[in-house]
Each structure stands twice: as C-alpha cells, then as structure tokens.
Short mmCIF file of N, CA and C in Angstrom, two decimals:
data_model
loop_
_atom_site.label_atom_id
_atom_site.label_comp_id
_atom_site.label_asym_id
_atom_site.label_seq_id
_atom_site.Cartn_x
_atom_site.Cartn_y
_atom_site.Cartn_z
N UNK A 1 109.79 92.56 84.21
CA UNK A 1 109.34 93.44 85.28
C UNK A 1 109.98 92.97 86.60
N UNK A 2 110.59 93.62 87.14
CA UNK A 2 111.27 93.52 88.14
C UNK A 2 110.33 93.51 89.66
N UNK A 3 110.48 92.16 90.39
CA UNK A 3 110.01 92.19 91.83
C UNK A 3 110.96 91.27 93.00
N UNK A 4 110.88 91.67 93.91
CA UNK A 4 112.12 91.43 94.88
C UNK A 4 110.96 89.89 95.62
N UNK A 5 111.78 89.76 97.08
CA UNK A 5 111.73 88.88 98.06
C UNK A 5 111.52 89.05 98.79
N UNK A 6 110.62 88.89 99.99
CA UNK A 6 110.31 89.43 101.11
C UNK A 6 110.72 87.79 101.84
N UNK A 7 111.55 87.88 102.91
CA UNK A 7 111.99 86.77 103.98
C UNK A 7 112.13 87.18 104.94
N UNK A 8 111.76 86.08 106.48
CA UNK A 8 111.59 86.67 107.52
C UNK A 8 113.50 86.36 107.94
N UNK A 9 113.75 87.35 108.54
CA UNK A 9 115.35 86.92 109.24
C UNK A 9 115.42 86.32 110.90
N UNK A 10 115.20 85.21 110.24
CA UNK A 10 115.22 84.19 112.11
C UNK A 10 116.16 83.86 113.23
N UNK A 11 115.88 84.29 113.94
CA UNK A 11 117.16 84.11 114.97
C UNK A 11 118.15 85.64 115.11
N UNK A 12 117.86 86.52 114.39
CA UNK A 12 118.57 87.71 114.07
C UNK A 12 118.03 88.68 115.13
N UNK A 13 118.87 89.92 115.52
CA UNK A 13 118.03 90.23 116.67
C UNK A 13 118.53 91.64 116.24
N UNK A 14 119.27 91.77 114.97
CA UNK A 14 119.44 93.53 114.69
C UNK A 14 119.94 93.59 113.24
N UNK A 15 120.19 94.59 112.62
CA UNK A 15 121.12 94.59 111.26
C UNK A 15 122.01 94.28 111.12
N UNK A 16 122.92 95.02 112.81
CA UNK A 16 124.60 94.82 112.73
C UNK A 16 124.42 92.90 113.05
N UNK A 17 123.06 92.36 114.00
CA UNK A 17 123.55 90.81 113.52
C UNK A 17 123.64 89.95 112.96
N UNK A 18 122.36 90.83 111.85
CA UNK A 18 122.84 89.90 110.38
C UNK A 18 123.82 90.15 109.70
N UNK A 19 125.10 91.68 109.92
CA UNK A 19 125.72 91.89 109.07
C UNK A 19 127.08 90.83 109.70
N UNK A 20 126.66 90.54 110.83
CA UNK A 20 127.70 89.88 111.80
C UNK A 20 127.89 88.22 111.23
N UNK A 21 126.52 87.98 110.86
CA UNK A 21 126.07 86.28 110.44
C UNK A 21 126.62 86.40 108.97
N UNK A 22 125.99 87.65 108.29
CA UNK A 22 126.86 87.76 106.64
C UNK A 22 127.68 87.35 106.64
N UNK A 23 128.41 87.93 107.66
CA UNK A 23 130.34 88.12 107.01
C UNK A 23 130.35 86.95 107.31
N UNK A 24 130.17 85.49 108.16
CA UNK A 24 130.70 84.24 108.52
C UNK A 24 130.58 83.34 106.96
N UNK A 25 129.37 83.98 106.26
CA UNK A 25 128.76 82.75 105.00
C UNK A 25 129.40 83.38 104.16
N UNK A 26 130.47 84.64 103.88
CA UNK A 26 131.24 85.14 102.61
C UNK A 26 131.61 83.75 102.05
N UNK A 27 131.56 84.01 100.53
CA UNK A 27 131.99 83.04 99.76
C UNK A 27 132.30 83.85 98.44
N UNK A 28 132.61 83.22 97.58
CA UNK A 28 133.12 83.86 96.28
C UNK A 28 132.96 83.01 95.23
N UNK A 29 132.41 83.33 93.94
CA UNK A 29 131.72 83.02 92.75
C UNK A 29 133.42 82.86 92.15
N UNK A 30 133.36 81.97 90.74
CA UNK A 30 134.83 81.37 89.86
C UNK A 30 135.24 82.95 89.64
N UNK A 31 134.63 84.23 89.43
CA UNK A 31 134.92 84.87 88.85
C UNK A 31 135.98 86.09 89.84
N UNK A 32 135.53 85.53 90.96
CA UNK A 32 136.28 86.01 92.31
C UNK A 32 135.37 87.31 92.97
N UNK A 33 133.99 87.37 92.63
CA UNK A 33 133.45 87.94 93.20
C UNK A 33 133.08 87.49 94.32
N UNK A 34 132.63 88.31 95.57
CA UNK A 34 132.08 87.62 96.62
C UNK A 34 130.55 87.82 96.94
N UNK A 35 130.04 86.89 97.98
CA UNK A 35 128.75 86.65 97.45
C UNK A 35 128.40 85.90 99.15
N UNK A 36 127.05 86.47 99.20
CA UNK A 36 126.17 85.30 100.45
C UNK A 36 125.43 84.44 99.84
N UNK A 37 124.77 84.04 100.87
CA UNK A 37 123.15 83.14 100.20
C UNK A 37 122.73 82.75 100.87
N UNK A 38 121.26 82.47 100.61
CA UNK A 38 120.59 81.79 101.94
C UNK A 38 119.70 80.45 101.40
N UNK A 39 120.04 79.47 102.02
CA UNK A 39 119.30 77.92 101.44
C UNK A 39 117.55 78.26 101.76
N UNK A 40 116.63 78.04 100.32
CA UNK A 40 115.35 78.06 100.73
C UNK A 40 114.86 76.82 100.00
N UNK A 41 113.69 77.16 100.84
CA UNK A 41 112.66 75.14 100.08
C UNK A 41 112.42 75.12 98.48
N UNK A 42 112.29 76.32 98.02
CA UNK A 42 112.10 76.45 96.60
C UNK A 42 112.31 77.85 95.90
N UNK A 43 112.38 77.40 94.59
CA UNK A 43 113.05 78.38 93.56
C UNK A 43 111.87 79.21 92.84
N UNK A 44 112.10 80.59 93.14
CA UNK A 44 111.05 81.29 92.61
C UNK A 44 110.55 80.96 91.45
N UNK A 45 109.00 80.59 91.09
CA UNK A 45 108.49 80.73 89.47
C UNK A 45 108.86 81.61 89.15
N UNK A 46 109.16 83.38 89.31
CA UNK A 46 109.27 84.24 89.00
C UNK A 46 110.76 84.89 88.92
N UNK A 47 111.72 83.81 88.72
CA UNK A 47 112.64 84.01 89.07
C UNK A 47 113.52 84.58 87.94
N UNK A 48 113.41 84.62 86.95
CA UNK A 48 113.55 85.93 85.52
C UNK A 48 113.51 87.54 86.22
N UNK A 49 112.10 87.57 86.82
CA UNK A 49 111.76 88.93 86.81
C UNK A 49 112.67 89.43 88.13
N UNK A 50 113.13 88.17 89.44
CA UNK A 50 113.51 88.54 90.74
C UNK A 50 115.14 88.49 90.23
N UNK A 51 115.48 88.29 89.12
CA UNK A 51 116.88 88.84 88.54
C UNK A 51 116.84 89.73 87.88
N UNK A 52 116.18 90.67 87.41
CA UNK A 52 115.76 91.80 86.97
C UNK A 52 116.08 93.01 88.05
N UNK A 53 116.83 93.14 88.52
CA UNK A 53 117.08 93.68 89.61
C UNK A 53 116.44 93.68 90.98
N UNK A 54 116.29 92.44 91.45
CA UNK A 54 115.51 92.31 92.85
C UNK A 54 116.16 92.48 93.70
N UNK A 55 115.72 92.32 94.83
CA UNK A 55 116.42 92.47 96.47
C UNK A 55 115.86 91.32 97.42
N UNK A 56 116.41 90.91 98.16
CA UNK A 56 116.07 90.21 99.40
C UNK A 56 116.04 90.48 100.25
N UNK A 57 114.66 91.01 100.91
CA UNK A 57 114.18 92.16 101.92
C UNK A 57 114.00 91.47 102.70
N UNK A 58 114.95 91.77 104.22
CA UNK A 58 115.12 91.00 105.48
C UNK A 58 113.88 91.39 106.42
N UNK A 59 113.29 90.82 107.01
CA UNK A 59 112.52 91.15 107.72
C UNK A 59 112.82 90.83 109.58
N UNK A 60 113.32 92.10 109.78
CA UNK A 60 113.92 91.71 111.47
C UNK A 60 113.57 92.31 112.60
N UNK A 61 112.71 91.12 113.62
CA UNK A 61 112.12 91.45 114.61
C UNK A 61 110.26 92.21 114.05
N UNK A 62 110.01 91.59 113.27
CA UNK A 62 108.48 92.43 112.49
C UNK A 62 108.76 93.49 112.16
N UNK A 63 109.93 93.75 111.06
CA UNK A 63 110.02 95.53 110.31
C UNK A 63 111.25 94.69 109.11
N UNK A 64 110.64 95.27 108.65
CA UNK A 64 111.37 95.31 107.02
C UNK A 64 112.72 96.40 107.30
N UNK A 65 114.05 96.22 107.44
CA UNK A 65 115.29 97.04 107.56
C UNK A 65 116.43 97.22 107.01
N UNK A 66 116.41 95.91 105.78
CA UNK A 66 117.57 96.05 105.23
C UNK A 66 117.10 95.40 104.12
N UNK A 67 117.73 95.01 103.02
CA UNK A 67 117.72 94.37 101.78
C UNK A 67 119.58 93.68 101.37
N UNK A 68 119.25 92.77 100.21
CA UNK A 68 120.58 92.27 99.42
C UNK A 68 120.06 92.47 98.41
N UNK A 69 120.66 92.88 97.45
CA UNK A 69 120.77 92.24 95.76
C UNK A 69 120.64 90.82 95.55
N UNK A 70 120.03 90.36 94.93
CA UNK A 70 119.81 88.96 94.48
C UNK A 70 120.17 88.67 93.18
N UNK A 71 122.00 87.45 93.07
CA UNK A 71 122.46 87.89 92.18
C UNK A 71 121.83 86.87 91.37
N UNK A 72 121.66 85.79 91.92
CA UNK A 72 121.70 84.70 91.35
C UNK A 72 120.46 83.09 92.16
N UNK A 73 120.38 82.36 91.42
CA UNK A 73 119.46 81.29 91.95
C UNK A 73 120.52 80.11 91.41
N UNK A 74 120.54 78.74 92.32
CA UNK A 74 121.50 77.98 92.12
C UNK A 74 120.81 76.48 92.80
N UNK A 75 120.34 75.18 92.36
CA UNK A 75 120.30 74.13 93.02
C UNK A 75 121.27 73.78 93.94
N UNK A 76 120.97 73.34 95.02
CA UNK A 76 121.84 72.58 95.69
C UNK A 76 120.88 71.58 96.51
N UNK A 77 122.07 70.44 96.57
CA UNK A 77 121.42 69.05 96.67
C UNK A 77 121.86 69.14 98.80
N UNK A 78 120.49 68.59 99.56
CA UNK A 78 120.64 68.53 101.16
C UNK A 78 120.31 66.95 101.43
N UNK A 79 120.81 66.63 102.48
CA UNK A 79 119.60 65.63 102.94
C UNK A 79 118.32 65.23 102.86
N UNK A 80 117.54 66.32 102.79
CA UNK A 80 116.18 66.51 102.23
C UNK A 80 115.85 66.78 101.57
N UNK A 81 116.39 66.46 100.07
CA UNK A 81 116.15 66.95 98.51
C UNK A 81 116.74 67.88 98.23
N UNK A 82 116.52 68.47 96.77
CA UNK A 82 116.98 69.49 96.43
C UNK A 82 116.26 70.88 96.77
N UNK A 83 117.09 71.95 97.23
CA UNK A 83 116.89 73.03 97.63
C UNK A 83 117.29 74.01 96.71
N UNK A 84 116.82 75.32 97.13
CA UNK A 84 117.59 76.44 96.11
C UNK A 84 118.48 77.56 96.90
N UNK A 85 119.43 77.77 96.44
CA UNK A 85 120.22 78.94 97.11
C UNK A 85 120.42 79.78 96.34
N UNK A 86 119.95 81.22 97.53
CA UNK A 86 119.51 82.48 96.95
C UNK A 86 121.33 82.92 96.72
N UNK A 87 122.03 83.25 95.69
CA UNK A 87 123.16 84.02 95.74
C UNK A 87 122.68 85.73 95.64
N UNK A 88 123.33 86.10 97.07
CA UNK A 88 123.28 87.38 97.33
C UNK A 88 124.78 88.54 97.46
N UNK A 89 124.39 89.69 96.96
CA UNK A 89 125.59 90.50 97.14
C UNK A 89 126.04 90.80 98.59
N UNK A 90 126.84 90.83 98.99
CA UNK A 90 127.62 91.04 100.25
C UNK A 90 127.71 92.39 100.49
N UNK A 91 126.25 93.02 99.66
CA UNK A 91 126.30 94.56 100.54
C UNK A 91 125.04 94.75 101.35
N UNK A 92 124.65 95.23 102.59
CA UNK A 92 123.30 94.81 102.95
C UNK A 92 122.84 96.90 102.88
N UNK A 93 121.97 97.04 102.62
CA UNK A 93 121.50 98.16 102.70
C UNK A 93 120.20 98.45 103.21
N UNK A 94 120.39 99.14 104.30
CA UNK A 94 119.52 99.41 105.11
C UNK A 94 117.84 100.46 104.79
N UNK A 95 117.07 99.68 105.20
CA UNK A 95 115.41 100.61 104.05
C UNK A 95 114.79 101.55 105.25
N UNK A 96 114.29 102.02 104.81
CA UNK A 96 113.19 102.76 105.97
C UNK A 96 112.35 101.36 106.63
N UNK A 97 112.04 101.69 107.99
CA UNK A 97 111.55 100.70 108.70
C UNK A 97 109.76 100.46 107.71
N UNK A 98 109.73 99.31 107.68
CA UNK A 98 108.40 99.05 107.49
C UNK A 98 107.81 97.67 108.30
N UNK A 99 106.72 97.74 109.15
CA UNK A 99 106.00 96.73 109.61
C UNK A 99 105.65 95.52 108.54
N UNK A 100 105.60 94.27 109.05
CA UNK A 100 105.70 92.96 108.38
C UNK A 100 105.02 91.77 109.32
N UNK A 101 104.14 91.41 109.41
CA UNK A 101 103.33 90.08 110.05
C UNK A 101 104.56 89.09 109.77
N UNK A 102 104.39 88.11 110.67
CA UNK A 102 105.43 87.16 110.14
C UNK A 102 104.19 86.29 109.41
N UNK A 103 105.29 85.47 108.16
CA UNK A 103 104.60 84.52 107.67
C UNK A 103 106.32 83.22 107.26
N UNK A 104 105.59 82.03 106.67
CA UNK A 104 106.79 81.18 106.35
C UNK A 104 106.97 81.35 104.69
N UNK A 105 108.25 80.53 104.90
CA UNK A 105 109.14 81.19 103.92
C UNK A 105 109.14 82.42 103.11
N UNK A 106 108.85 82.59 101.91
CA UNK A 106 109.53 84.16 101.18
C UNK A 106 108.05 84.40 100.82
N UNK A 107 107.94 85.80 100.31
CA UNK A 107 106.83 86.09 99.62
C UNK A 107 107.58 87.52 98.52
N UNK A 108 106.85 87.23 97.20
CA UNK A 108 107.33 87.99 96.62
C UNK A 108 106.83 89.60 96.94
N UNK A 109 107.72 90.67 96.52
CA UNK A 109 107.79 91.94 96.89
C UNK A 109 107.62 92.90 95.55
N UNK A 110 105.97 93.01 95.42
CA UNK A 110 106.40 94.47 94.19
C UNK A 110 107.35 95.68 94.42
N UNK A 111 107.52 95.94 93.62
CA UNK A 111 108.47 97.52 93.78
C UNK A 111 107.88 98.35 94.48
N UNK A 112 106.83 98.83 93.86
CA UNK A 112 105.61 99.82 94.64
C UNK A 112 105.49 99.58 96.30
N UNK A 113 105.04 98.28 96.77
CA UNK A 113 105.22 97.78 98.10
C UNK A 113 106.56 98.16 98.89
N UNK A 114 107.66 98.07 98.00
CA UNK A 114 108.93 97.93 98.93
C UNK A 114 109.61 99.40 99.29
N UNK A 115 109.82 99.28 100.81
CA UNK A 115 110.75 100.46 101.75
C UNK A 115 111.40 101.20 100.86
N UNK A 116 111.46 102.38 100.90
CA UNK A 116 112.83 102.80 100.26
C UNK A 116 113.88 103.27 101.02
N UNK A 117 115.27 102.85 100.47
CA UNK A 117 116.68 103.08 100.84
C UNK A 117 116.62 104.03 101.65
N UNK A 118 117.43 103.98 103.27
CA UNK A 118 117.90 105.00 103.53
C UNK A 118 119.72 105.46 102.79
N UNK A 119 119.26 107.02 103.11
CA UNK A 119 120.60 107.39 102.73
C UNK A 119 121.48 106.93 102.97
N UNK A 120 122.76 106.76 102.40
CA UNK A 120 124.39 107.20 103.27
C UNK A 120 124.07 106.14 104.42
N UNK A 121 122.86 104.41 103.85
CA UNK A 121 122.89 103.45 104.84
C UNK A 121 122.45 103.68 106.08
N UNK A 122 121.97 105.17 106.63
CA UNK A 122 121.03 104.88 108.02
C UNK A 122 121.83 104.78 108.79
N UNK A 123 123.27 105.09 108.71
CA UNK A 123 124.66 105.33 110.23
C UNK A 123 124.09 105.46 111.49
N UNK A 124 124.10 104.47 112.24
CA UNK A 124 123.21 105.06 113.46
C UNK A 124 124.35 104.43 114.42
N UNK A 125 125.40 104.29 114.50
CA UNK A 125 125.98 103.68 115.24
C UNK A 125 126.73 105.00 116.04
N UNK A 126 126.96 106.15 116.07
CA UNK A 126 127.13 107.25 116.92
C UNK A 126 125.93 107.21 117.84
N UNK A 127 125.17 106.22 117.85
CA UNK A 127 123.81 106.95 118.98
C UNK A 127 124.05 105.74 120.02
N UNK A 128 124.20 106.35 121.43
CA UNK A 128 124.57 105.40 122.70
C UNK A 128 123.55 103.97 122.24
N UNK A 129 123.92 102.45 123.12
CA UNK A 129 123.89 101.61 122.76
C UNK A 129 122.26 101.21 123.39
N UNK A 130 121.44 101.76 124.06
CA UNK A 130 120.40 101.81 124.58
C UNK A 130 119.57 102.33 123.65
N UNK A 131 119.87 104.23 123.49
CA UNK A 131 118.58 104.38 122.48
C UNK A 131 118.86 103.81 121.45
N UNK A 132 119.73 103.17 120.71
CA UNK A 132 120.12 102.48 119.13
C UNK A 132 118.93 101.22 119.55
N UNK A 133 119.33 100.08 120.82
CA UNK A 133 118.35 99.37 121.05
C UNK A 133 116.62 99.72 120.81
N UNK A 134 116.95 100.64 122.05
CA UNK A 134 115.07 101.20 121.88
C UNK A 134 114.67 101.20 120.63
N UNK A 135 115.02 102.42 119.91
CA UNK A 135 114.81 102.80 118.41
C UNK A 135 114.18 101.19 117.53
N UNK A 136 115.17 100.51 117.39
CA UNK A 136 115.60 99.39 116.69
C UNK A 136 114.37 98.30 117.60
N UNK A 137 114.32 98.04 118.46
CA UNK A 137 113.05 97.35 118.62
C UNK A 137 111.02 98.29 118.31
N UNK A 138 111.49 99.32 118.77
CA UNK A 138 110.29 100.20 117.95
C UNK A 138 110.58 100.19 116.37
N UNK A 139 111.39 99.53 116.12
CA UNK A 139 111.25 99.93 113.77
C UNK A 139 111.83 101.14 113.66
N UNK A 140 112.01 101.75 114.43
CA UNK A 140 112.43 103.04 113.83
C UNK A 140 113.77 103.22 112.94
N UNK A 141 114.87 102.15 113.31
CA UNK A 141 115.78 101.84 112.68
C UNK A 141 116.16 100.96 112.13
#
C-alpha cells in the first residue's frame, strides 16, 4: 500500500527556490539516471510501502506545493552517525496548495490526505513578479 512523505522545506522561500537548490544537488545513479536527495535522521519503517510509488511532499512557507518521486532509500555514513538519504527524481511537480503546521522532521502522508497535482505543473510564471509573490505567500500557488 502505497504512502508518501510529508517534509518541511527549510530555508526555501518559493518552488522556483527549491527548483533553484534542486538543480545544485543533481547527481546521477551507475545507471546514468539523474537523481536528488535529501539527508534525514532516519529511514522510514515503512519504507516498502513509501517505494510503492510515494512522493516527497515539500512543505513551503506552511502549504504543501510541490512533491518528488521517491526513488530510493540509501545509508550514508556523517559525522554524527549514520543517516538516510532520500533518492529523489529530479522532477518536482507542483500540488494544489494545502495548509501544513510545521512540525520536525518527516511525517508519513496517506494518499487520501495528499494535494492533488496541478495540471500542465501550475505555469504561473507569465503572472508579474508581485502578484506571483502575493499569491505564493497566501498558498494559493
């Protein structure tokens, strides 16, 4: 049974700046696919079902706005023990806005619970750079 990730996106202050922070962490799997990820404190128990087709639902500025595919789960060793890194697809797709409390680290995401996709990605970049702001701090985008 398939359930996603809910994570807060820190330090991020829009979509285009996580898509801006994405592109810096591109990397690529042996197989020459390419791929993000994000280092977390621990590896889902549920992590069968969050490869079952899950997502990693960004949460930016208190609204749920975008998602990744979550391809993969991978140890990696830090200074401070071992950690897990989320391998994510390098496509981000943008959800209908949904409100989100902040909390720490991830919380898992039923299907039922989660935004659904905007179309054709939610193009909002034809709209002057003010109302795109406004919008985008109200959730609306």
């Amino acid at each position: 049974m398939t359930v996603h990730l809910l994570k807060l996106c820190v330090g991020i202050d829009s979509v285009e700046h996580l898509i801006e922070v994405r592109r810096g962490r591109q990397q690529t799997l042996p197989d020459g696919t390419p791929y993000n990820y994000h280092i977390t404190r621990f590896t889902p128990k549920r992590a069968e079902d969050v490869l079952d087709g899950g997502s990693l639902y960004w949460v930016i500025k208190g609204f749920i706005l975008v998602r990744q595919r979550i391809i993969g789960f991978e140890p990696v060793k830090t200074d401070n023990g071992t950690k897990c890194k989320i391998i994510l697809d390098t496509e981000l797709i943008r959800t209908e806005s949904q409100p989100r409390r902040p909390h720490q680290g991830w919380r898992y995401l039923e299907p039922a619970d989660a935004p659904k996709d905007i179309p054709d990605g939610g193009k909002v970049e034809d709209l002057p750079t003010d109302l795109r702001q406004d919008l985008q701090e109200l959730g609306l985008i």
